[in-house]
Amino acid sequence: MTHSAPSTATPLPNGLRRDLTPPARAWLDQALAEAAQGMTPTTELRLAEAARRCGRPHADTARILILQAAHPTPADLTRVYHRGTAEERRAVLHSLPHLVAGPEALPLVEDALRTNDTRLLTAALGPYAARHLSAHLWRHAILKCLFTGVPVTGVAQLAARAHGDAELARMLADFAAERTAAGRPVPDDLHRVLALTDPEAAPPLPAPDGGGPHGKES
């Protein structure tokens, strides 16, 4: 994938511009202008400053905008992810579908799926994972969501990838049987996903982003 820095800074979404204080708007405008010159140590510093400058409610959006403006390479994203805080890692994961066309960044998704940070798990299962994560890893990610309480409503392309998946249905049934045998409740989300695996159900409509099950068995 070819990466080239844009010539102008990314404009702020109207809602974010309205919600930020004047000093925060000025800071973010400057950060985006700097990011438009490419991924530099200054850009990485701005990612770390986002919560302090913009406030926690807007920090995730600010980080994503900065990353998109910088057009980082997969190597840049890998560096930011592994050096960053959990918040910066979430921003990287949310940015992947906009910045990486191929599967080069899958190791970052796989790393996030090994954690027990529920917000990181949610970020990892976005459109990028829907397009590129293997069927085997995707199924285990769904089970991890059920085990950790991450709502499956946040999983991108859930219906498309689960449709007619007999192996996922088997894994869900085994998980439900284990919970029942241990006297523990079966999550409601398990029944929702299990219903999606029914091959007789109408196939889901394609999502606007085109994300679909392109992962291979492993």
Tab-separated table of N, CA and C in Angstrom, residues 38-182:
chain	number	residue	atom	x	y	z
A	38	GLY	N	3.245	14.079	7.804
A	38	GLY	CA	3.703	12.698	7.913
A	38	GLY	C	3.864	12.279	9.365
A	39	MET	N	4.146	11.000	9.547
A	39	MET	CA	4.287	10.429	10.883
A	39	MET	C	5.660	10.772	11.436
A	40	THR	N	5.713	11.597	12.461
A	40	THR	CA	6.967	12.054	13.054
A	40	THR	C	6.900	11.854	14.570
A	41	PRO	N	8.028	12.009	15.261
A	41	PRO	CA	7.979	11.951	16.734
A	41	PRO	C	7.016	12.972	17.324
A	42	THR	N	6.885	14.129	16.669
A	42	THR	CA	5.934	15.132	17.167
A	42	THR	C	4.504	14.608	17.084
A	43	THR	N	4.177	13.923	15.990
A	43	THR	CA	2.839	13.347	15.848
A	43	THR	C	2.576	12.343	16.962
A	44	GLU	N	3.557	11.513	17.265
A	44	GLU	CA	3.390	10.530	18.338
A	44	GLU	C	3.210	11.229	19.684
A	45	LEU	N	3.899	12.334	19.890
A	45	LEU	CA	3.720	13.104	21.116
A	45	LEU	C	2.303	13.645	21.204
A	46	ARG	N	1.754	14.110	20.089
A	46	ARG	CA	0.380	14.631	20.089
A	46	ARG	C	-0.625	13.530	20.465
A	47	LEU	N	-0.381	12.317	20.030
A	47	LEU	CA	-1.268	11.218	20.420
A	47	LEU	C	-1.272	11.035	21.934
A	48	ALA	N	-0.102	11.157	22.532
A	48	ALA	CA	0.007	10.995	23.985
A	48	ALA	C	-0.648	12.152	24.730
A	49	GLU	N	-0.677	13.340	24.116
A	49	GLU	CA	-1.225	14.530	24.771
A	49	GLU	C	-2.740	14.660	24.639
A	50	ALA	N	-3.352	13.845	23.800
A	50	ALA	CA	-4.741	14.092	23.402
A	50	ALA	C	-5.708	14.186	24.568
A	51	ALA	N	-5.584	13.303	25.546
A	51	ALA	CA	-6.534	13.325	26.660
A	51	ALA	C	-6.390	14.606	27.476
A	52	ARG	N	-5.162	15.020	27.707
A	52	ARG	CA	-4.929	16.235	28.504
A	52	ARG	C	-5.398	17.478	27.753
A	53	ARG	N	-5.233	17.496	26.454
A	53	ARG	CA	-5.559	18.678	25.672
A	53	ARG	C	-7.041	18.767	25.291
A	54	CYS	N	-7.637	17.613	24.975
A	54	CYS	CA	-9.014	17.609	24.463
A	54	CYS	C	-10.034	17.092	25.463
A	55	GLY	N	-9.567	16.509	26.567
A	55	GLY	CA	-10.484	15.894	27.517
A	55	GLY	C	-10.749	14.446	27.128
A	56	ARG	N	-10.914	13.592	28.106
A	56	ARG	CA	-11.071	12.158	27.829
A	56	ARG	C	-12.254	11.829	26.926
A	57	PRO	N	-13.399	12.530	27.055
A	57	PRO	CA	-14.522	12.169	26.169
A	57	PRO	C	-14.216	12.321	24.676
A	58	HIS	N	-13.262	13.206	24.343
A	58	HIS	CA	-12.969	13.475	22.929
A	58	HIS	C	-11.602	12.966	22.498
A	59	ALA	N	-10.856	12.390	23.434
A	59	ALA	CA	-9.470	12.019	23.135
A	59	ALA	C	-9.379	10.923	22.081
A	60	ASP	N	-10.254	9.915	22.154
A	60	ASP	CA	-10.195	8.830	21.171
A	60	ASP	C	-10.386	9.367	19.759
A	61	THR	N	-11.396	10.227	19.586
A	61	THR	CA	-11.651	10.795	18.264
A	61	THR	C	-10.465	11.633	17.797
A	62	ALA	N	-9.887	12.408	18.703
A	62	ALA	CA	-8.736	13.236	18.336
A	62	ALA	C	-7.570	12.368	17.872
A	63	ARG	N	-7.295	11.288	18.591
A	63	ARG	CA	-6.178	10.412	18.206
A	63	ARG	C	-6.419	9.786	16.834
A	64	ILE	N	-7.647	9.341	16.586
A	64	ILE	CA	-7.961	8.721	15.297
A	64	ILE	C	-7.780	9.728	14.163
A	65	LEU	N	-8.243	10.964	14.373
A	65	LEU	CA	-8.077	12.004	13.350
A	65	LEU	C	-6.606	12.287	13.083
A	66	ILE	N	-5.807	12.332	14.133
A	66	ILE	CA	-4.381	12.590	13.976
A	66	ILE	C	-3.722	11.455	13.182
A	67	LEU	N	-4.053	10.230	13.522
A	67	LEU	CA	-3.475	9.094	12.787
A	67	LEU	C	-3.885	9.127	11.317
A	68	GLN	N	-5.139	9.399	11.055
A	68	GLN	CA	-5.593	9.426	9.661
A	68	GLN	C	-4.928	10.546	8.888
A	69	ALA	N	-4.702	11.679	9.541
A	69	ALA	CA	-4.043	12.799	8.867
A	69	ALA	C	-2.588	12.480	8.549
A	70	ALA	N	-1.945	11.670	9.398
A	70	ALA	CA	-0.521	11.369	9.215
A	70	ALA	C	-0.270	10.295	8.166
A	71	HIS	N	-1.297	9.507	7.814
A	71	HIS	CA	-1.137	8.409	6.860
A	71	HIS	C	0.061	7.525	7.212
A	72	PRO	N	0.081	6.955	8.408
A	72	PRO	CA	1.226	6.131	8.800
A	72	PRO	C	1.277	4.826	8.023
A	73	THR	N	2.469	4.266	7.897
A	73	THR	CA	2.640	2.947	7.303
A	73	THR	C	2.291	1.886	8.345
A	74	PRO	N	2.107	0.623	7.934
A	74	PRO	CA	1.897	-0.434	8.922
A	74	PRO	C	3.018	-0.498	9.964
A	75	ALA	N	4.254	-0.224	9.542
A	75	ALA	CA	5.367	-0.221	10.499
A	75	ALA	C	5.204	0.898	11.523
A	76	ASP	N	4.755	2.077	11.069
A	76	ASP	CA	4.496	3.187	11.996
A	76	ASP	C	3.412	2.802	13.001
A	77	LEU	N	2.340	2.206	12.503
A	77	LEU	CA	1.236	1.815	13.381
A	77	LEU	C	1.678	0.774	14.393
A	78	THR	N	2.526	-0.140	13.957
A	78	THR	CA	3.036	-1.167	14.874
A	78	THR	C	3.852	-0.528	15.984
A	79	ARG	N	4.675	0.446	15.631
A	79	ARG	CA	5.487	1.131	16.639
A	79	ARG	C	4.606	1.885	17.625
A	80	VAL	N	3.638	2.634	17.119
A	80	VAL	CA	2.746	3.396	18.000
A	80	VAL	C	1.966	2.458	18.908
A	81	TYR	N	1.488	1.365	18.343
A	81	TYR	CA	0.699	0.414	19.125
A	81	TYR	C	1.514	-0.161	20.285
A	82	HIS	N	2.699	-0.640	19.995
A	82	HIS	CA	3.478	-1.324	21.035
A	82	HIS	C	4.094	-0.360	22.046
A	83	ARG	N	4.303	0.883	21.658
A	83	ARG	CA	4.841	1.873	22.595
A	83	ARG	C	3.745	2.589	23.365
A	84	GLY	N	2.527	2.528	22.864
A	84	GLY	CA	1.471	3.382	23.394
A	84	GLY	C	0.726	2.816	24.592
A	85	THR	N	-0.096	3.664	25.161
A	85	THR	CA	-1.007	3.269	26.228
A	85	THR	C	-2.167	2.478	25.630
A	86	ALA	N	-3.027	1.953	26.496
A	86	ALA	CA	-4.210	1.244	26.001
A	86	ALA	C	-5.066	2.156	25.141
A	87	GLU	N	-5.152	3.441	25.507
A	87	GLU	CA	-5.949	4.389	24.729
A	87	GLU	C	-5.353	4.592	23.335
A	88	GLU	N	-4.028	4.712	23.266
A	88	GLU	CA	-3.385	4.878	21.966
A	88	GLU	C	-3.517	3.603	21.129
A	89	ARG	N	-3.464	2.456	21.769
A	89	ARG	CA	-3.645	1.201	21.042
A	89	ARG	C	-5.055	1.110	20.464
A	90	ARG	N	-6.040	1.555	21.222
A	90	ARG	CA	-7.412	1.559	20.694
A	90	ARG	C	-7.514	2.440	19.457
A	91	ALA	N	-6.870	3.592	19.501
A	91	ALA	CA	-6.921	4.500	18.351
A	91	ALA	C	-6.304	3.845	17.121
A	92	VAL	N	-5.197	3.144	17.309
A	92	VAL	CA	-4.575	2.433	16.187
A	92	VAL	C	-5.534	1.404	15.618
A	93	LEU	N	-6.156	0.615	16.476
A	93	LEU	CA	-7.071	-0.433	16.011
A	93	LEU	C	-8.270	0.160	15.281
A	94	HIS	N	-8.825	1.240	15.810
A	94	HIS	CA	-9.961	1.881	15.149
A	94	HIS	C	-9.571	2.471	13.796
A	95	SER	N	-8.310	2.833	13.644
A	95	SER	CA	-7.853	3.473	12.405
A	95	SER	C	-7.500	2.479	11.311
A	96	LEU	N	-7.309	1.221	11.650
A	96	LEU	CA	-6.798	0.248	10.676
A	96	LEU	C	-7.614	0.171	9.390
A	97	PRO	N	-8.957	0.109	9.448
A	97	PRO	CA	-9.682	-0.020	8.179
A	97	PRO	C	-9.524	1.171	7.250
A	98	HIS	N	-9.126	2.316	7.792
A	98	HIS	CA	-8.948	3.522	6.981
A	98	HIS	C	-7.521	3.670	6.461
A	99	LEU	N	-6.587	2.932	7.074
A	99	LEU	CA	-5.177	3.171	6.782
A	99	LEU	C	-4.448	1.993	6.150
A	100	VAL	N	-4.943	0.790	6.335
A	100	VAL	CA	-4.236	-0.408	5.854
A	100	VAL	C	-5.196	-1.229	5.002
A	101	ALA	N	-4.859	-1.402	3.747
A	101	ALA	CA	-5.758	-2.108	2.835
A	101	ALA	C	-5.646	-3.619	2.954
A	102	GLY	N	-4.453	-4.115	3.242
A	102	GLY	CA	-4.226	-5.550	3.285
A	102	GLY	C	-4.106	-6.083	4.703
A	103	PRO	N	-3.654	-7.343	4.840
A	103	PRO	CA	-3.606	-7.981	6.157
A	103	PRO	C	-2.351	-7.685	6.967
A	104	GLU	N	-1.538	-6.703	6.524
A	104	GLU	CA	-0.249	-6.483	7.179
A	104	GLU	C	-0.363	-6.161	8.665
A	105	ALA	N	-1.474	-5.559	9.083
A	105	ALA	CA	-1.619	-5.142	10.480
A	105	ALA	C	-2.339	-6.179	11.338
A	106	LEU	N	-2.587	-7.361	10.801
A	106	LEU	CA	-3.277	-8.388	11.594
A	106	LEU	C	-2.557	-8.739	12.906
A	107	PRO	N	-1.210	-8.721	12.970
A	107	PRO	CA	-0.575	-9.006	14.261
A	107	PRO	C	-1.037	-8.077	15.389
A	108	LEU	N	-1.412	-6.843	15.062
A	108	LEU	CA	-1.902	-5.926	16.093
A	108	LEU	C	-3.277	-6.368	16.590
A	109	VAL	N	-4.134	-6.787	15.675
A	109	VAL	CA	-5.448	-7.298	16.067
A	109	VAL	C	-5.287	-8.544	16.925
A	110	GLU	N	-4.414	-9.437	16.502
A	110	GLU	CA	-4.212	-10.680	17.244
A	110	GLU	C	-3.656	-10.407	18.642
A	111	ASP	N	-2.766	-9.424	18.747
A	111	ASP	CA	-2.242	-9.057	20.066
A	111	ASP	C	-3.360	-8.550	20.972
A	112	ALA	N	-4.224	-7.696	20.428
A	112	ALA	CA	-5.323	-7.143	21.224
A	112	ALA	C	-6.282	-8.244	21.678
A	113	LEU	N	-6.489	-9.232	20.833
A	113	LEU	CA	-7.407	-10.313	21.178
A	113	LEU	C	-6.859	-11.229	22.271
A	114	ARG	N	-5.574	-11.136	22.535
A	114	ARG	CA	-4.988	-11.937	23.617
A	114	ARG	C	-5.131	-11.260	24.975
A	115	THR	N	-5.560	-10.004	24.997
A	115	THR	CA	-5.675	-9.277	26.254
A	115	THR	C	-7.042	-9.524	26.892
A	116	ASN	N	-7.182	-9.063	28.112
A	116	ASN	CA	-8.480	-9.097	28.795
A	116	ASN	C	-9.058	-7.688	28.958
A	117	ASP	N	-8.500	-6.735	28.229
A	117	ASP	CA	-9.001	-5.368	28.227
A	117	ASP	C	-10.223	-5.328	27.305
A	118	THR	N	-11.406	-5.184	27.889
A	118	THR	CA	-12.630	-5.300	27.083
A	118	THR	C	-12.750	-4.200	26.034
A	119	ARG	N	-12.275	-3.002	26.328
A	119	ARG	CA	-12.344	-1.925	25.334
A	119	ARG	C	-11.379	-2.190	24.182
A	120	LEU	N	-10.248	-2.809	24.483
A	120	LEU	CA	-9.299	-3.167	23.433
A	120	LEU	C	-9.864	-4.293	22.568
A	121	LEU	N	-10.523	-5.250	23.194
A	121	LEU	CA	-11.165	-6.330	22.444
A	121	LEU	C	-12.217	-5.771	21.489
A	122	THR	N	-13.021	-4.845	21.980
A	122	THR	CA	-14.058	-4.238	21.138
A	122	THR	C	-13.429	-3.518	19.947
A	123	ALA	N	-12.372	-2.758	20.191
A	123	ALA	CA	-11.708	-2.034	19.111
A	123	ALA	C	-11.086	-2.992	18.092
A	124	ALA	N	-10.592	-4.128	18.573
A	124	ALA	CA	-9.935	-5.083	17.680
A	124	ALA	C	-10.907	-5.740	16.718
A	125	LEU	N	-12.176	-5.847	17.092
A	125	LEU	CA	-13.154	-6.573	16.279
A	125	LEU	C	-13.977	-5.637	15.394
A	126	GLY	N	-13.310	-4.653	14.846
A	126	GLY	CA	-13.957	-3.727	13.932
A	126	GLY	C	-13.901	-4.219	12.488
A	127	PRO	N	-14.129	-3.330	11.522
A	127	PRO	CA	-14.174	-3.717	10.107
A	127	PRO	C	-12.890	-4.350	9.586
A	128	TYR	N	-11.731	-3.958	10.152
A	128	TYR	CA	-10.482	-4.538	9.669
A	128	TYR	C	-10.427	-6.036	9.989
A	129	ALA	N	-10.778	-6.392	11.217
A	129	ALA	CA	-10.808	-7.810	11.580
A	129	ALA	C	-11.865	-8.549	10.784
A	130	ALA	N	-13.003	-7.910	10.539
A	130	ALA	CA	-14.066	-8.554	9.764
A	130	ALA	C	-13.572	-8.930	8.371
A	131	ARG	N	-12.710	-8.106	7.807
A	131	ARG	CA	-12.203	-8.371	6.455
A	131	ARG	C	-11.074	-9.385	6.444
A	132	HIS	N	-10.215	-9.373	7.465
A	132	HIS	CA	-8.949	-10.096	7.340
A	132	HIS	C	-8.700	-11.207	8.361
A	133	LEU	N	-9.390	-11.219	9.486
A	133	LEU	CA	-9.081	-12.208	10.518
A	133	LEU	C	-9.523	-13.594	10.060
A	134	SER	N	-8.683	-14.608	10.288
A	134	SER	CA	-9.013	-15.968	9.875
A	134	SER	C	-10.262	-16.459	10.604
A	135	ALA	N	-10.946	-17.413	9.995
A	135	ALA	CA	-12.158	-17.970	10.596
A	135	ALA	C	-11.858	-18.557	11.974
A	136	HIS	N	-10.735	-19.254	12.097
A	136	HIS	CA	-10.379	-19.875	13.373
A	136	HIS	C	-10.226	-18.833	14.475
A	137	LEU	N	-9.441	-17.785	14.213
A	137	LEU	CA	-9.221	-16.755	15.226
A	137	LEU	C	-10.479	-15.945	15.479
A	138	TRP	N	-11.268	-15.717	14.439
A	138	TRP	CA	-12.503	-14.951	14.617
A	138	TRP	C	-13.477	-15.690	15.532
A	139	ARG	N	-13.619	-16.992	15.331
A	139	ARG	CA	-14.508	-17.770	16.202
A	139	ARG	C	-14.065	-17.687	17.662
A	140	HIS	N	-12.755	-17.838	17.882
A	140	HIS	CA	-12.265	-17.777	19.264
A	140	HIS	C	-12.425	-16.371	19.838
A	141	ALA	N	-12.359	-15.346	18.989
A	141	ALA	CA	-12.593	-13.981	19.461
A	141	ALA	C	-14.043	-13.810	19.916
A	142	ILE	N	-14.985	-14.429	19.203
A	142	ILE	CA	-16.389	-14.357	19.607
A	142	ILE	C	-16.579	-15.035	20.954
A	143	LEU	N	-15.961	-16.191	21.138
A	143	LEU	CA	-16.059	-16.875	22.435
A	143	LEU	C	-15.452	-16.030	23.547
A	144	LYS	N	-14.354	-15.345	23.235
A	144	LYS	CA	-13.736	-14.501	24.264
A	144	LYS	C	-14.658	-13.343	24.625
A	145	CYS	N	-15.363	-12.793	23.637
A	145	CYS	CA	-16.343	-11.747	23.940
A	145	CYS	C	-17.395	-12.274	24.915
A	146	LEU	N	-17.885	-13.469	24.654
A	146	LEU	CA	-18.909	-14.045	25.524
A	146	LEU	C	-18.354	-14.292	26.927
A	147	PHE	N	-17.116	-14.730	26.995
A	147	PHE	CA	-16.500	-15.053	28.282
A	147	PHE	C	-16.212	-13.794	29.103
A	148	THR	N	-15.815	-12.713	28.427
A	148	THR	CA	-15.429	-11.491	29.140
A	148	THR	C	-16.557	-10.476	29.252
A	149	GLY	N	-17.702	-10.756	28.607
A	149	GLY	CA	-18.824	-9.837	28.701
A	149	GLY	C	-18.795	-8.702	27.708
A	150	VAL	N	-17.972	-8.806	26.656
A	150	VAL	CA	-17.961	-7.780	25.615
A	150	VAL	C	-19.208	-7.958	24.744
A	151	PRO	N	-20.058	-6.945	24.606
A	151	PRO	CA	-21.273	-7.103	23.792
A	151	PRO	C	-20.952	-7.422	22.341
A	152	VAL	N	-21.588	-8.439	21.800
A	152	VAL	CA	-21.307	-8.825	20.414
A	152	VAL	C	-21.901	-7.829	19.422
A	153	THR	N	-22.759	-6.931	19.894
A	153	THR	CA	-23.304	-5.904	18.997
A	153	THR	C	-22.209	-5.006	18.446
A	154	GLY	N	-21.045	-4.961	19.108
A	154	GLY	CA	-19.944	-4.146	18.632
A	154	GLY	C	-19.035	-4.852	17.644
A	155	VAL	N	-19.310	-6.119	17.341
A	155	VAL	CA	-18.468	-6.886	16.417
A	155	VAL	C	-18.881	-6.581	14.977
A	156	ALA	N	-17.966	-6.042	14.203
A	156	ALA	CA	-18.275	-5.693	12.819
A	156	ALA	C	-18.560	-6.944	11.994
A	157	GLN	N	-19.587	-6.858	11.149
A	157	GLN	CA	-19.947	-7.928	10.219
A	157	GLN	C	-20.229	-9.257	10.928
A	158	LEU	N	-20.755	-9.180	12.149
A	158	LEU	CA	-21.050	-10.394	12.911
A	158	LEU	C	-21.998	-11.311	12.142
A	159	ALA	N	-23.100	-10.759	11.657
A	159	ALA	CA	-24.094	-11.595	10.978
A	159	ALA	C	-23.519	-12.243	9.728
A	160	ALA	N	-22.729	-11.486	8.967
A	160	ALA	CA	-22.174	-12.014	7.722
A	160	ALA	C	-21.193	-13.150	7.990
A	161	ARG	N	-20.340	-12.982	8.991
A	161	ARG	CA	-19.339	-14.007	9.254
A	161	ARG	C	-19.929	-15.209	9.978
A	162	ALA	N	-20.945	-15.016	10.794
A	162	ALA	CA	-21.528	-16.136	11.537
A	162	ALA	C	-22.490	-16.969	10.697
A	163	HIS	N	-23.035	-16.375	9.641
A	163	HIS	CA	-24.085	-17.043	8.860
A	163	HIS	C	-23.609	-18.402	8.334
A	164	GLY	N	-24.330	-19.449	8.713
A	164	GLY	CA	-24.035	-20.786	8.216
A	164	GLY	C	-22.742	-21.392	8.727
A	165	ASP	N	-22.155	-20.828	9.768
A	165	ASP	CA	-20.874	-21.327	10.293
A	165	ASP	C	-21.139	-22.466	11.270
A	166	ALA	N	-21.092	-23.693	10.778
A	166	ALA	CA	-21.396	-24.868	11.601
A	166	ALA	C	-20.376	-25.058	12.718
A	167	GLU	N	-19.110	-24.750	12.434
A	167	GLU	CA	-18.083	-24.915	13.461
A	167	GLU	C	-18.297	-23.926	14.603
A	168	LEU	N	-18.666	-22.696	14.285
A	168	LEU	CA	-18.973	-21.730	15.339
A	168	LEU	C	-20.173	-22.191	16.152
A	169	ALA	N	-21.187	-22.736	15.485
A	169	ALA	CA	-22.365	-23.245	16.197
A	169	ALA	C	-21.974	-24.345	17.167
A	170	ARG	N	-21.076	-25.240	16.726
A	170	ARG	CA	-20.628	-26.322	17.612
A	170	ARG	C	-19.886	-25.770	18.827
A	171	MET	N	-19.011	-24.799	18.594
A	171	MET	CA	-18.245	-24.209	19.695
A	171	MET	C	-19.161	-23.497	20.684
A	172	LEU	N	-20.165	-22.807	20.167
A	172	LEU	CA	-21.109	-22.123	21.046
A	172	LEU	C	-21.916	-23.116	21.878
A	173	ALA	N	-22.341	-24.214	21.256
A	173	ALA	CA	-23.104	-25.226	21.984
A	173	ALA	C	-22.252	-25.852	23.083
A	174	ASP	N	-20.985	-26.119	22.776
A	174	ASP	CA	-20.087	-26.693	23.792
A	174	ASP	C	-19.884	-25.713	24.943
A	175	PHE	N	-19.723	-24.440	24.606
A	175	PHE	CA	-19.529	-23.423	25.637
A	175	PHE	C	-20.763	-23.321	26.532
A	176	ALA	N	-21.938	-23.343	25.909
A	176	ALA	CA	-23.183	-23.279	26.683
A	176	ALA	C	-23.322	-24.491	27.593
A	177	ALA	N	-22.967	-25.679	27.084
A	177	ALA	CA	-23.069	-26.901	27.897
A	177	ALA	C	-22.117	-26.848	29.085
A	178	GLU	N	-20.909	-26.325	28.879
A	178	GLU	CA	-19.943	-26.201	29.973
A	178	GLU	C	-20.458	-25.252	31.049
A	179	ARG	N	-21.024	-24.128	30.621
A	179	ARG	CA	-21.562	-23.161	31.588
A	179	ARG	C	-22.714	-23.769	32.384
A	180	THR	N	-23.590	-24.455	31.675
A	180	THR	CA	-24.746	-25.053	32.345
A	180	THR	C	-24.302	-26.120	33.338
A	181	ALA	N	-23.347	-26.957	32.946
A	181	ALA	CA	-22.849	-28.015	33.830
A	181	ALA	C	-22.192	-27.442	35.077
A	182	ALA	N	-21.595	-26.264	34.932
A	182	ALA	CA	-20.937	-25.625	36.077
A	182	ALA	C	-21.900	-24.789	36.902
